[in-house]
Short mmCIF file of C-alpha atoms in Angstrom, two decimals:
data_model
loop_
_atom_site.label_atom_id
_atom_site.label_comp_id
_atom_site.label_asym_id
_atom_site.label_seq_id
_atom_site.Cartn_x
_atom_site.Cartn_y
_atom_site.Cartn_z
CA UNK A 1 13.84 28.31 27.82
CA UNK A 2 17.11 29.00 29.72
CA UNK A 3 18.19 25.39 30.43
CA UNK A 4 20.21 23.13 28.16
CA UNK A 5 18.17 20.02 27.30
CA UNK A 6 19.56 16.44 27.27
CA UNK A 7 18.13 14.23 24.47
CA UNK A 8 18.13 10.45 25.09
CA UNK A 9 18.62 8.21 22.13
CA UNK A 10 19.75 4.78 21.00
CA UNK A 11 23.17 4.67 19.42
CA UNK A 12 22.50 3.26 15.93
CA UNK A 13 23.14 5.51 12.81
CA UNK A 14 19.37 5.79 12.28
CA UNK A 15 18.56 6.62 15.93
CA UNK A 16 21.32 9.23 15.96
CA UNK A 17 20.03 10.79 12.76
CA UNK A 18 16.57 11.00 14.33
CA UNK A 19 17.95 12.59 17.51
CA UNK A 20 20.14 15.00 15.55
CA UNK A 21 17.11 15.93 13.51
CA UNK A 22 15.11 16.96 16.61
CA UNK A 23 18.14 18.67 17.98
CA UNK A 24 18.30 20.79 14.88
CA UNK A 25 14.55 21.59 14.99
CA UNK A 26 15.04 22.77 18.73
CA UNK A 27 17.99 24.90 17.64
CA UNK A 28 15.79 26.64 15.06
CA UNK A 29 13.51 27.81 17.87
CA UNK A 30 16.37 28.74 20.00
CA UNK A 31 16.67 25.80 22.34
CA UNK A 32 20.17 24.34 23.09
CA UNK A 33 20.52 20.58 23.64
CA UNK A 34 23.02 17.73 23.64
CA UNK A 35 22.65 13.96 23.06
CA UNK A 36 23.10 11.04 25.51
CA UNK A 37 23.24 7.62 23.95
CA UNK A 38 21.46 4.77 25.81
CA UNK A 39 21.46 1.03 25.05
CA UNK A 40 18.21 -0.72 25.03
CA UNK A 41 17.20 -4.34 25.46
CA UNK A 42 16.50 -4.65 21.75
CA UNK A 43 20.07 -3.41 20.99
CA UNK A 44 21.65 -5.91 23.41
CA UNK A 45 19.71 -9.09 22.58
CA UNK A 46 20.36 -9.97 19.00
CA UNK A 47 19.90 -13.69 19.05
CA UNK A 48 16.15 -13.79 19.55
CA UNK A 49 13.27 -13.03 17.28
CA UNK A 50 11.69 -9.76 18.26
CA UNK A 51 8.23 -11.25 18.97
CA UNK A 52 9.99 -13.71 21.43
CA UNK A 53 11.39 -11.03 23.72
CA UNK A 54 9.37 -10.48 26.87
CA UNK A 55 7.01 -7.56 27.09
CA UNK A 56 6.67 -4.65 24.84
CA UNK A 57 8.79 -1.46 24.27
CA UNK A 58 12.12 -3.37 24.22
CA UNK A 59 13.59 -0.51 22.07
CA UNK A 60 12.19 2.18 24.39
CA UNK A 61 12.20 0.91 28.04
CA UNK A 62 15.63 2.02 29.04
CA UNK A 63 15.14 5.56 27.53
CA UNK A 64 11.88 5.82 29.33
CA UNK A 65 13.53 4.80 32.74
CA UNK A 66 16.24 7.46 32.27
CA UNK A 67 13.65 10.00 31.47
CA UNK A 68 11.65 9.03 34.73
CA UNK A 69 14.83 9.34 36.72
CA UNK A 70 15.57 12.85 35.36
CA UNK A 71 18.81 11.75 33.70
CA UNK A 72 17.49 12.97 30.34
CA UNK A 73 14.91 15.68 29.45
CA UNK A 74 13.39 14.09 26.48
CA UNK A 75 13.61 10.84 24.44
CA UNK A 76 13.33 10.63 20.64
CA UNK A 77 11.77 7.36 19.44
CA UNK A 78 10.62 5.93 16.13
CA UNK A 79 6.86 6.26 16.98
CA UNK A 80 6.16 2.75 15.65
CA UNK A 81 8.32 1.23 18.34
CA UNK A 82 6.31 2.73 21.22
CA UNK A 83 3.63 0.90 23.15
CA UNK A 84 0.27 2.57 22.84
CA UNK A 85 0.07 3.37 26.53
CA UNK A 86 2.68 5.48 28.04
CA UNK A 87 4.40 4.59 31.40
CA UNK A 88 2.81 6.54 34.24
CA UNK A 89 4.48 9.94 34.47
CA UNK A 90 5.43 10.26 30.61
CA UNK A 91 3.60 11.63 27.65
CA UNK A 92 4.26 12.24 24.02
CA UNK A 93 4.68 15.89 23.82
CA UNK A 94 5.23 16.27 19.94
CA UNK A 95 5.66 14.27 16.80
CA UNK A 96 7.50 15.00 13.60
CA UNK A 97 6.32 15.39 9.97
CA UNK A 98 5.83 11.93 8.43
CA UNK A 99 8.42 10.48 6.19
CA UNK A 100 7.04 8.32 3.33
CA UNK A 101 5.56 5.08 5.17
CA UNK A 102 6.19 2.91 2.19
CA UNK A 103 8.16 -0.37 2.30
CA UNK A 104 11.25 -1.17 0.34
CA UNK A 105 11.82 -4.66 -1.00
CA UNK A 106 15.58 -4.72 -1.59
CA UNK A 107 16.40 -7.61 -3.91
CA UNK A 108 19.80 -9.17 -4.68
CA UNK A 109 20.19 -8.61 -8.46
CA UNK A 110 20.63 -12.30 -9.09
CA UNK A 111 17.13 -12.89 -7.63
CA UNK A 112 15.16 -10.55 -9.76
CA UNK A 113 12.25 -11.79 -11.86
CA UNK A 114 10.30 -8.84 -13.19
CA UNK A 115 7.63 -11.24 -14.63
CA UNK A 116 6.56 -11.95 -11.15
CA UNK A 117 4.76 -9.62 -8.75
CA UNK A 118 7.35 -7.68 -6.77
CA UNK A 119 10.01 -8.63 -9.17
CA UNK A 120 11.14 -11.47 -6.94
CA UNK A 121 12.09 -14.87 -8.17
CA UNK A 122 10.01 -17.96 -7.30
CA UNK A 123 10.39 -19.38 -3.78
CA UNK A 124 12.76 -16.58 -2.87
CA UNK A 125 14.05 -16.20 0.68
CA UNK A 126 13.07 -12.89 2.27
CA UNK A 127 14.62 -11.43 5.45
CA UNK A 128 12.28 -9.82 7.97
CA UNK A 129 11.32 -10.11 11.53
CA UNK A 130 8.04 -8.26 11.05
CA UNK A 131 4.87 -10.70 11.38
CA UNK A 132 2.81 -7.89 9.64
CA UNK A 133 5.09 -7.76 6.59
CA UNK A 134 5.24 -11.66 6.40
CA UNK A 135 1.42 -12.10 6.50
CA UNK A 136 0.83 -9.32 3.85
CA UNK A 137 3.69 -10.44 1.53
CA UNK A 138 2.38 -14.05 1.64
CA UNK A 139 -1.02 -12.77 0.61
CA UNK A 140 0.57 -11.42 -2.57
CA UNK A 141 3.24 -14.07 -3.19
CA UNK A 142 2.38 -17.35 -1.27
CA UNK A 143 5.53 -18.97 -2.66
CA UNK A 144 7.90 -16.84 -0.67
CA UNK A 145 9.95 -18.10 2.25
CA UNK A 146 10.89 -16.08 5.36
CA UNK A 147 13.88 -15.98 7.56
CA UNK A 148 14.28 -13.73 10.53
CA UNK A 149 16.42 -10.61 10.15
CA UNK A 150 17.93 -8.57 13.13
CA UNK A 151 20.47 -5.76 13.50
CA UNK A 152 20.73 -2.07 12.44
CA UNK A 153 20.14 -1.10 8.89
CA UNK A 154 23.70 -1.43 7.79
CA UNK A 155 23.96 -4.93 9.33
CA UNK A 156 20.85 -6.03 7.54
CA UNK A 157 22.09 -4.64 4.17
CA UNK A 158 25.47 -6.40 4.67
CA UNK A 159 23.67 -9.71 5.39
CA UNK A 160 21.89 -9.31 1.95
CA UNK A 161 25.27 -8.62 0.32
CA UNK A 162 26.57 -11.65 1.91
CA UNK A 163 23.78 -13.59 0.17
CA UNK A 164 22.11 -14.72 3.34
CA UNK A 165 18.90 -13.81 1.85
CA UNK A 166 17.50 -13.15 -1.69
CA UNK A 167 15.82 -10.01 -0.43
CA UNK A 168 14.97 -8.11 2.57
CA UNK A 169 12.26 -5.63 3.52
CA UNK A 170 13.02 -2.22 5.18
CA UNK A 171 10.93 0.82 5.88
CA UNK A 172 11.64 3.44 3.27
CA UNK A 173 11.79 6.13 5.97
CA UNK A 174 14.95 4.77 7.70
CA UNK A 175 16.73 4.15 4.35
CA UNK A 176 15.87 7.72 3.25
CA UNK A 177 16.93 9.32 6.39
CA UNK A 178 20.54 7.93 6.49
CA UNK A 179 20.91 8.16 2.67
CA UNK A 180 22.00 4.50 2.24
CA UNK A 181 23.59 3.50 -1.01
CA UNK A 182 21.61 0.58 -2.41
CA UNK A 183 22.73 0.97 -6.04
CA UNK A 184 23.99 -2.65 -6.17
CA UNK A 185 20.44 -4.05 -5.57
CA UNK A 186 17.02 -3.96 -7.38
CA UNK A 187 14.69 -1.91 -5.35
CA UNK A 188 10.78 -2.40 -5.38
CA UNK A 189 8.95 0.32 -3.52
CA UNK A 190 5.69 -0.97 -2.14
CA UNK A 191 2.99 1.73 -1.51
CA UNK A 192 1.44 1.99 1.98
CA UNK A 193 -1.94 1.03 0.58
CA UNK A 194 -0.54 -2.22 -0.89
CA UNK A 195 1.50 -3.43 2.12
CA UNK A 196 -0.08 -1.46 4.87
CA UNK A 197 2.65 -0.12 7.22
CA UNK A 198 2.93 -0.28 11.06
CA UNK A 199 0.88 2.42 12.93
CA UNK A 200 2.86 5.64 12.99
CA UNK A 201 5.60 4.19 10.60
CA UNK A 202 7.75 7.19 9.31
CA UNK A 203 7.02 9.38 12.43
CA UNK A 204 9.25 10.48 15.25
CA UNK A 205 7.92 10.78 18.75
CA UNK A 206 9.26 13.16 21.37
CA UNK A 207 8.65 11.83 24.98
CA UNK A 208 8.91 13.89 28.06
CA UNK A 209 7.88 13.79 31.73
CA UNK A 210 4.36 14.64 32.22
CA UNK A 211 4.90 17.32 34.83
CA UNK A 212 7.44 19.26 32.56
CA UNK A 213 4.82 21.71 31.45
CA UNK A 214 7.47 24.30 30.36
CA UNK A 215 9.13 21.84 27.87
CA UNK A 216 5.73 20.73 26.63
CA UNK A 217 4.84 24.27 25.72
CA UNK A 218 8.22 24.76 24.02
CA UNK A 219 7.89 21.49 21.98
CA UNK A 220 4.41 22.71 20.44
CA UNK A 221 6.51 24.86 18.04
CA UNK A 222 7.91 21.71 16.42
CA UNK A 223 4.71 19.52 16.74
CA UNK A 224 2.93 18.41 13.61
CA UNK A 225 -0.73 18.52 14.36
CA UNK A 226 -1.92 17.08 11.11
CA UNK A 227 0.35 14.07 11.44
CA UNK A 228 -0.76 13.60 15.07
CA UNK A 229 -4.40 13.45 13.99
CA UNK A 230 -3.93 10.63 11.48
CA UNK A 231 -1.52 8.49 13.55
CA UNK A 232 -3.94 8.86 16.42
CA UNK A 233 -6.32 6.76 14.44
CA UNK A 234 -3.60 4.23 13.66
CA UNK A 235 -2.52 4.03 17.24
CA UNK A 236 -5.98 3.72 18.61
CA UNK A 237 -6.62 0.75 16.24
CA UNK A 238 -3.42 -0.91 17.59
CA UNK A 239 -4.59 -0.26 21.21
CA UNK A 240 -8.09 -1.48 20.65
CA UNK A 241 -6.73 -4.84 19.43
CA UNK A 242 -4.23 -4.93 22.29
CA UNK A 243 -1.56 -5.61 19.71
CA UNK A 244 2.25 -4.98 20.10
CA UNK A 245 4.41 -3.52 17.49
CA UNK A 246 5.19 -6.99 16.11
CA UNK A 247 1.64 -8.21 15.81
CA UNK A 248 0.51 -8.94 12.18
CA UNK A 249 -1.45 -5.60 12.05
CA UNK A 250 -1.02 -2.72 9.82
CA UNK A 251 -2.89 0.50 9.89
CA UNK A 252 -2.40 3.69 7.62
CA UNK A 253 -4.45 6.84 7.71
CA UNK A 254 -3.97 9.90 5.51
CA UNK A 255 -5.64 13.24 4.78
CA UNK A 256 -6.76 13.72 1.19
CA UNK A 257 -6.37 16.90 -0.85
CA UNK A 258 -9.95 17.66 0.02
CA UNK A 259 -9.26 17.74 3.67
CA UNK A 260 -11.11 14.39 4.29
CA UNK A 261 -9.62 11.17 5.67
CA UNK A 262 -9.06 7.65 4.57
CA UNK A 263 -7.62 4.63 6.39
CA UNK A 264 -6.50 1.12 5.47
CA UNK A 265 -6.22 -1.73 8.03
CA UNK A 266 -4.72 -5.24 7.67
CA UNK A 267 -5.06 -7.90 10.37
CA UNK A 268 -4.05 -11.55 10.45
CA UNK A 269 -4.07 -14.06 13.29
CA UNK A 270 -0.49 -14.91 12.64
CA UNK A 271 2.27 -14.43 10.13
CA UNK A 272 0.90 -17.28 7.86
CA UNK A 273 -2.80 -16.23 8.07
CA UNK A 274 -4.26 -14.68 4.99
CA UNK A 275 -4.94 -11.07 6.31
CA UNK A 276 -8.35 -9.33 6.28
CA UNK A 277 -8.16 -5.78 4.94
CA UNK A 278 -10.44 -2.81 5.23
CA UNK A 279 -10.64 0.62 3.58
CA UNK A 280 -12.77 3.41 5.25
CA UNK A 281 -13.08 7.13 4.68
CA UNK A 282 -14.51 9.92 6.58
CA UNK A 283 -14.95 13.66 6.81
CA UNK A 284 -13.12 13.70 10.16
CA UNK A 285 -10.87 11.27 12.07
CA UNK A 286 -13.58 11.19 14.83
CA UNK A 287 -14.73 7.59 15.37
CA UNK A 288 -12.56 6.11 12.52
CA UNK A 289 -10.89 3.72 14.86
CA UNK A 290 -14.11 2.61 16.30
CA UNK A 291 -15.60 1.91 12.87
CA UNK A 292 -12.53 -0.05 11.99
CA UNK A 293 -12.56 -2.07 15.14
CA UNK A 294 -16.27 -3.00 14.70
CA UNK A 295 -15.69 -4.32 11.22
CA UNK A 296 -13.09 -6.79 12.48
CA UNK A 297 -15.34 -8.44 15.15
CA UNK A 298 -15.40 -12.21 14.76
CA UNK A 299 -19.26 -12.46 15.06
CA UNK A 300 -19.79 -10.02 12.15
CA UNK A 301 -21.63 -11.49 9.21
CA UNK A 302 -19.92 -11.70 5.87
CA UNK A 303 -21.60 -12.60 2.49
CA UNK A 304 -21.97 -16.33 1.79
CA UNK A 305 -21.57 -15.94 -1.99
CA UNK A 306 -20.18 -13.54 -4.56
CA UNK A 307 -20.70 -13.15 -8.34
CA UNK A 308 -18.03 -11.50 -10.43
CA UNK A 309 -18.23 -10.77 -14.15
CA UNK A 310 -14.82 -12.28 -15.17
CA UNK A 311 -12.97 -15.50 -14.83
CA UNK A 312 -11.18 -15.95 -11.54
CA UNK A 313 -8.09 -18.14 -11.15
CA UNK A 314 -8.25 -20.20 -7.95
CA UNK A 315 -4.68 -19.09 -6.95
CA UNK A 316 -5.55 -15.43 -7.34
CA UNK A 317 -5.69 -13.00 -4.37
CA UNK A 318 -9.31 -12.57 -4.43
CA UNK A 319 -10.08 -16.26 -4.79
CA UNK A 320 -7.88 -17.18 -1.92
CA UNK A 321 -9.47 -14.36 0.24
CA UNK A 322 -13.09 -15.60 -0.55
CA UNK A 323 -11.98 -19.32 0.15
CA UNK A 324 -10.60 -18.33 3.44
CA UNK A 325 -14.11 -17.16 4.52
CA UNK A 326 -15.78 -20.03 2.81
CA UNK A 327 -17.60 -17.68 0.43
CA UNK A 328 -18.94 -19.35 -2.74
CA UNK A 329 -17.71 -17.83 -6.04
CA UNK A 330 -19.60 -17.53 -9.32
CA UNK A 331 -17.04 -16.15 -11.74
CA UNK A 332 -17.96 -15.72 -15.43
CA UNK A 333 -17.37 -13.05 -17.93
CA UNK A 334 -20.50 -11.83 -19.82
CA UNK A 335 -18.67 -10.40 -22.80
CA UNK A 336 -16.36 -11.69 -25.48
CA UNK A 337 -13.40 -9.66 -26.77
CA UNK A 338 -12.15 -9.42 -30.22
CA UNK A 339 -9.14 -7.73 -31.95
CA UNK A 340 -9.98 -5.06 -34.52
CA UNK A 341 -6.46 -4.71 -35.95
CA UNK A 342 -3.76 -7.38 -36.67
CA UNK A 343 -0.78 -5.20 -37.34
CA UNK A 344 0.82 -2.10 -35.79
CA UNK A 345 2.68 0.53 -37.85
CA UNK A 346 6.27 0.51 -36.39
CA UNK A 347 6.58 4.26 -37.33
CA UNK A 348 3.80 5.10 -34.82
CA UNK A 349 5.64 3.40 -31.90
CA UNK A 350 8.91 4.99 -32.84
CA UNK A 351 7.27 8.40 -32.29
CA UNK A 352 5.86 7.63 -28.99
CA UNK A 353 7.51 8.79 -25.77
CA UNK A 354 4.90 7.00 -23.66
CA UNK A 355 2.47 4.15 -24.02
CA UNK A 356 -0.55 4.24 -21.68
CA UNK A 357 -2.59 1.08 -21.06
CA UNK A 358 -5.95 1.54 -19.12
CA UNK A 359 -6.86 -2.20 -18.81
CA UNK A 360 -5.36 -5.71 -18.84
CA UNK A 361 -7.19 -6.34 -22.03
CA UNK A 362 -5.42 -3.36 -23.69
CA UNK A 363 -2.07 -4.76 -22.67
CA UNK A 364 -2.79 -8.41 -23.82
CA UNK A 365 -4.12 -7.28 -27.25
CA UNK A 366 -1.27 -4.73 -27.84
CA UNK A 367 1.48 -7.38 -27.07
CA UNK A 368 -0.42 -9.94 -29.46
CA UNK A 369 0.56 -7.44 -32.15
CA UNK A 370 4.26 -8.19 -31.65
CA UNK A 371 5.18 -4.50 -31.15
CA UNK A 372 8.67 -3.08 -31.55
CA UNK A 373 9.01 -0.82 -28.47
CA UNK A 374 12.08 1.42 -28.38
CA UNK A 375 14.21 1.59 -25.28
CA UNK A 376 13.39 5.41 -24.69
CA UNK A 377 9.65 4.66 -24.71
CA UNK A 378 8.14 4.61 -21.19
CA UNK A 379 5.06 2.50 -20.18
CA UNK A 380 2.21 3.83 -18.03
CA UNK A 381 -0.77 1.90 -16.51
CA UNK A 382 -4.00 2.75 -14.74
CA UNK A 383 -3.33 0.59 -11.61
CA UNK A 384 -1.99 -2.50 -10.00
CA UNK A 385 -4.05 -4.94 -12.05
CA UNK A 386 -2.57 -3.55 -15.31
CA UNK A 387 0.84 -3.34 -13.63
CA UNK A 388 0.76 -7.02 -13.00
CA UNK A 389 -0.49 -7.86 -16.45
CA UNK A 390 2.48 -5.95 -18.03
CA UNK A 391 4.90 -7.98 -16.02
CA UNK A 392 3.83 -11.11 -17.99
CA UNK A 393 5.50 -9.45 -21.02
CA UNK A 394 8.81 -8.73 -19.18
CA UNK A 395 7.97 -5.02 -18.59
CA UNK A 396 7.66 -2.82 -15.56
CA UNK A 397 5.51 0.25 -15.65
CA UNK A 398 7.32 3.69 -15.36
CA UNK A 399 4.09 5.15 -14.17
CA UNK A 400 1.14 3.61 -12.19
CA UNK A 401 -1.91 5.21 -10.80
CA UNK A 402 -2.29 2.60 -8.05
CA UNK A 403 -1.58 5.00 -5.20
CA UNK A 404 -4.04 7.58 -6.45
CA UNK A 405 -7.13 5.63 -6.13
CA UNK A 406 -10.02 4.69 -8.33
CA UNK A 407 -10.87 7.96 -9.88
CA UNK A 408 -9.51 7.92 -13.41
CA UNK A 409 -9.74 11.68 -13.53
CA UNK A 410 -7.23 12.04 -10.75
CA UNK A 411 -4.78 9.56 -12.25
CA UNK A 412 -5.28 11.32 -15.65
CA UNK A 413 -4.30 14.73 -14.15
CA UNK A 414 -1.11 13.35 -12.59
CA UNK A 415 -0.14 11.59 -15.78
CA UNK A 416 -0.88 14.74 -17.90
CA UNK A 417 1.54 16.78 -15.73
CA UNK A 418 4.21 14.00 -16.24
CA UNK A 419 3.91 13.78 -20.03
CA UNK A 420 3.22 17.47 -20.88
CA UNK A 421 4.77 18.34 -24.24
CA UNK A 422 5.57 14.65 -25.17
CA UNK A 423 4.00 12.08 -27.47
CA UNK A 424 1.65 9.47 -25.91
CA UNK A 425 0.35 6.44 -27.65
CA UNK A 426 -2.92 4.91 -26.21
CA UNK A 427 -4.12 1.47 -27.42
CA UNK A 428 -7.69 1.00 -26.12
CA UNK A 429 -11.03 -0.56 -26.51
CA UNK A 430 -13.48 0.72 -29.16
CA UNK A 431 -16.09 3.09 -27.62
CA UNK A 432 -13.94 3.58 -24.36
CA UNK A 433 -14.65 6.76 -22.44
CA UNK A 434 -11.20 8.16 -23.22
CA UNK A 435 -10.76 9.92 -19.79
CA UNK A 436 -6.93 9.90 -20.10
CA UNK A 437 -6.97 11.49 -23.57
CA UNK A 438 -9.34 14.23 -22.43
CA UNK A 439 -6.96 15.21 -19.49
CA UNK A 440 -3.82 15.58 -21.67
CA UNK A 441 -2.73 19.11 -22.31
CA UNK A 442 -2.72 20.79 -25.78
CA UNK A 443 1.10 20.54 -25.71
CA UNK A 444 0.86 16.73 -25.72
CA UNK A 445 0.69 14.77 -28.88
CA UNK A 446 -1.88 12.01 -28.66
CA UNK A 447 -1.81 8.83 -30.79
CA UNK A 448 -5.16 7.18 -30.07
CA UNK A 449 -5.89 3.73 -31.51
CA UNK A 450 -8.71 1.30 -30.86
CA UNK A 451 -7.25 -2.18 -30.99
CA UNK A 452 -10.12 -4.38 -29.65
CA UNK A 453 -13.78 -4.44 -29.07
CA UNK A 454 -16.30 -6.08 -26.79
CA UNK A 455 -19.35 -8.18 -27.80
CA UNK A 456 -22.03 -9.09 -25.29
CA UNK A 457 -22.91 -12.70 -24.70
CA UNK A 458 -26.26 -13.66 -26.23
CA UNK A 459 -27.76 -15.00 -23.05
CA UNK A 460 -26.81 -14.43 -19.37
CA UNK A 461 -28.17 -16.46 -16.57
CA UNK A 462 -29.13 -14.67 -13.33
CA UNK A 463 -27.04 -14.98 -10.15
CA UNK A 464 -28.49 -15.40 -6.71
CA UNK A 465 -25.27 -14.46 -4.99
CA UNK A 466 -25.24 -12.02 -2.04
CA UNK A 467 -22.83 -9.78 -3.81
CA UNK A 468 -22.67 -8.90 -7.50
CA UNK A 469 -19.34 -7.43 -8.68
CA UNK A 470 -19.36 -5.72 -12.13
CA UNK A 471 -15.92 -5.24 -13.96
CA UNK A 472 -16.99 -3.06 -16.85
CA UNK A 473 -20.00 -1.15 -18.33
CA UNK A 474 -20.33 -3.86 -21.05
CA UNK A 475 -20.81 -6.57 -18.26
CA UNK A 476 -23.37 -4.28 -16.61
CA UNK A 477 -25.17 -4.02 -19.90
CA UNK A 478 -25.02 -7.76 -20.57
CA UNK A 479 -26.35 -8.74 -17.11
CA UNK A 480 -29.28 -6.30 -16.86
CA UNK A 481 -30.52 -6.88 -20.35
CA UNK A 482 -32.38 -9.84 -19.01
CA UNK A 483 -31.98 -9.72 -15.12
CA UNK A 484 -32.87 -7.67 -12.10
CA UNK A 485 -31.30 -7.17 -8.72
CA UNK A 486 -32.91 -9.18 -5.95
CA UNK A 487 -33.80 -7.33 -2.56
CA UNK A 488 -30.82 -7.50 -0.29
CA UNK A 489 -28.17 -8.05 -3.11
CA UNK A 490 -25.27 -5.70 -2.89
CA UNK A 491 -23.29 -4.35 -5.95
CA UNK A 492 -19.62 -3.51 -6.13
CA UNK A 493 -18.24 -1.80 -9.31
CA UNK A 494 -14.71 -1.71 -10.60
CA UNK A 495 -14.05 1.73 -11.99
CA UNK A 496 -16.09 4.88 -12.32
CA UNK A 497 -17.38 4.10 -15.77
CA UNK A 498 -18.84 0.94 -14.47
CA UNK A 499 -20.34 2.78 -11.48
CA UNK A 500 -21.92 5.30 -13.78
CA UNK A 501 -23.71 2.52 -15.70
CA UNK A 502 -25.09 1.12 -12.36
CA UNK A 503 -26.00 4.69 -11.22
CA UNK A 504 -27.97 5.28 -14.40
CA UNK A 505 -30.26 2.46 -13.41
CA UNK A 506 -30.97 4.02 -9.90
CA UNK A 507 -29.12 1.27 -8.11
CA UNK A 508 -26.71 1.84 -5.14
CA UNK A 509 -23.19 0.36 -5.19
CA UNK A 510 -19.83 0.31 -3.47
CA UNK A 511 -16.68 1.60 -5.15
CA UNK A 512 -13.42 0.10 -3.99
CA UNK A 513 -10.47 2.39 -3.57
CA UNK A 514 -8.33 0.64 -6.06
CA UNK A 515 -9.71 -1.20 -9.19
CA UNK A 516 -7.97 -4.51 -8.43
CA UNK A 517 -8.44 -7.70 -6.36
CA UNK A 518 -7.13 -6.10 -3.22
CA UNK A 519 -9.48 -3.34 -3.54
CA UNK A 520 -12.34 -5.80 -4.14
CA UNK A 521 -11.33 -7.75 -1.08
CA UNK A 522 -11.43 -4.59 0.99
CA UNK A 523 -14.77 -3.64 -0.34
CA UNK A 524 -16.37 -7.05 0.31
CA UNK A 525 -15.10 -7.03 3.89
CA UNK A 526 -16.46 -3.60 4.41
CA UNK A 527 -20.02 -4.30 3.47
CA UNK A 528 -22.81 -4.19 6.09
CA UNK A 529 -25.13 -7.02 6.67
#
């Protein structure tokens, strides 16, 4: 290309970083360019909530007008800010690789309470103008209070330093790109499968005139086709619901290591509504958005009753989700748990570099032994459920498998790489499958210790619920000792070991992506009736 390109961008530090990043990518392929800073409606109007501004694209409209008028050759946008339909005459010619789409909860250190989920004190004030974030955070922490937050990243951080809020929420991508110093705050990173991000969060979009075929061809050299395929699912979902970038809708699609695809979607009516969540997986992205859209139709039938083999607190995530849909709950454990040791040798714990917990029961029984844990010893958990249980004892996990899914084998492999050559203490249930232990390398010293056992209830009454949720192999054994599944009853299993017990009886089942209450809610919502 023998012309010098003009790149249109907003003037914030983050927008300039994004434009400079694309400018550098163009230079790598021998294309010369310069930047032109353009103010947008969103930059000028700072006194209104974003969802109160008229129309869509208030961070992009002025750039698009300059593009259409030929004043610039391309515009660089944060893709999540773009409406799903381009103005006539404009197209997205290329997208960047994806920065981590996780959210950061940035907490004033005086407001930290690690015993609570997200490490945030009770009734904390959280700054965000995103209805999507508000709805999802309230589903995890209904005590939180929200205040609108506007301005560029530096302004938002300064407002937190000035104690206008107890915490604020920012996209990790923006913070990472401009390398902000947040060392004076407590940071909680929230995985994109826990708080589902905005469609295309973490991706840059390069917009050009539709008739500029020469530039389109040039830009294919910096176009990430894999990212384009996954965000196409997210953006189509956004379009099908006719939702703007400030609607309480989150959608996140990713490609697995096996070359397949999985997507999470969260939709609420407003920022105070308990969101419905869905997890789907597929061999290709074809039809994924349509599948997601069909599941959220208001006339779709949901189960009228659910049975789960453990006690369920009425304030828990799953109980509140079921109550929202007026689904009856039959919650009762079919087993009893007893300790099998009453004292821990302190010398064993002194040797441990890591302690790995594979269940909430293991955590509760371990801490009942009043253990002396050295500062150097790190703690690992299987997933979010265990992570929350650990917080009750004023501890935060140094490793959690929550973002790796329900396959214990996958979590075990990642943990094994992390602890290679170190000493790992594993308190567990008697007769557990020992999947973690089997994955650890020969260089790793394993201290394996059964600390509790399960005993089946003598008699278990049958449930007539539409959905049966089994939380352990022992509960499966206890239930099916005297009972059978009725025609039409559906089964959900927490964990692969539970699923194998159901499979051994020739029964079909659904496996949630994560073995916790969020995963269960997603699985229930995804059932077909």
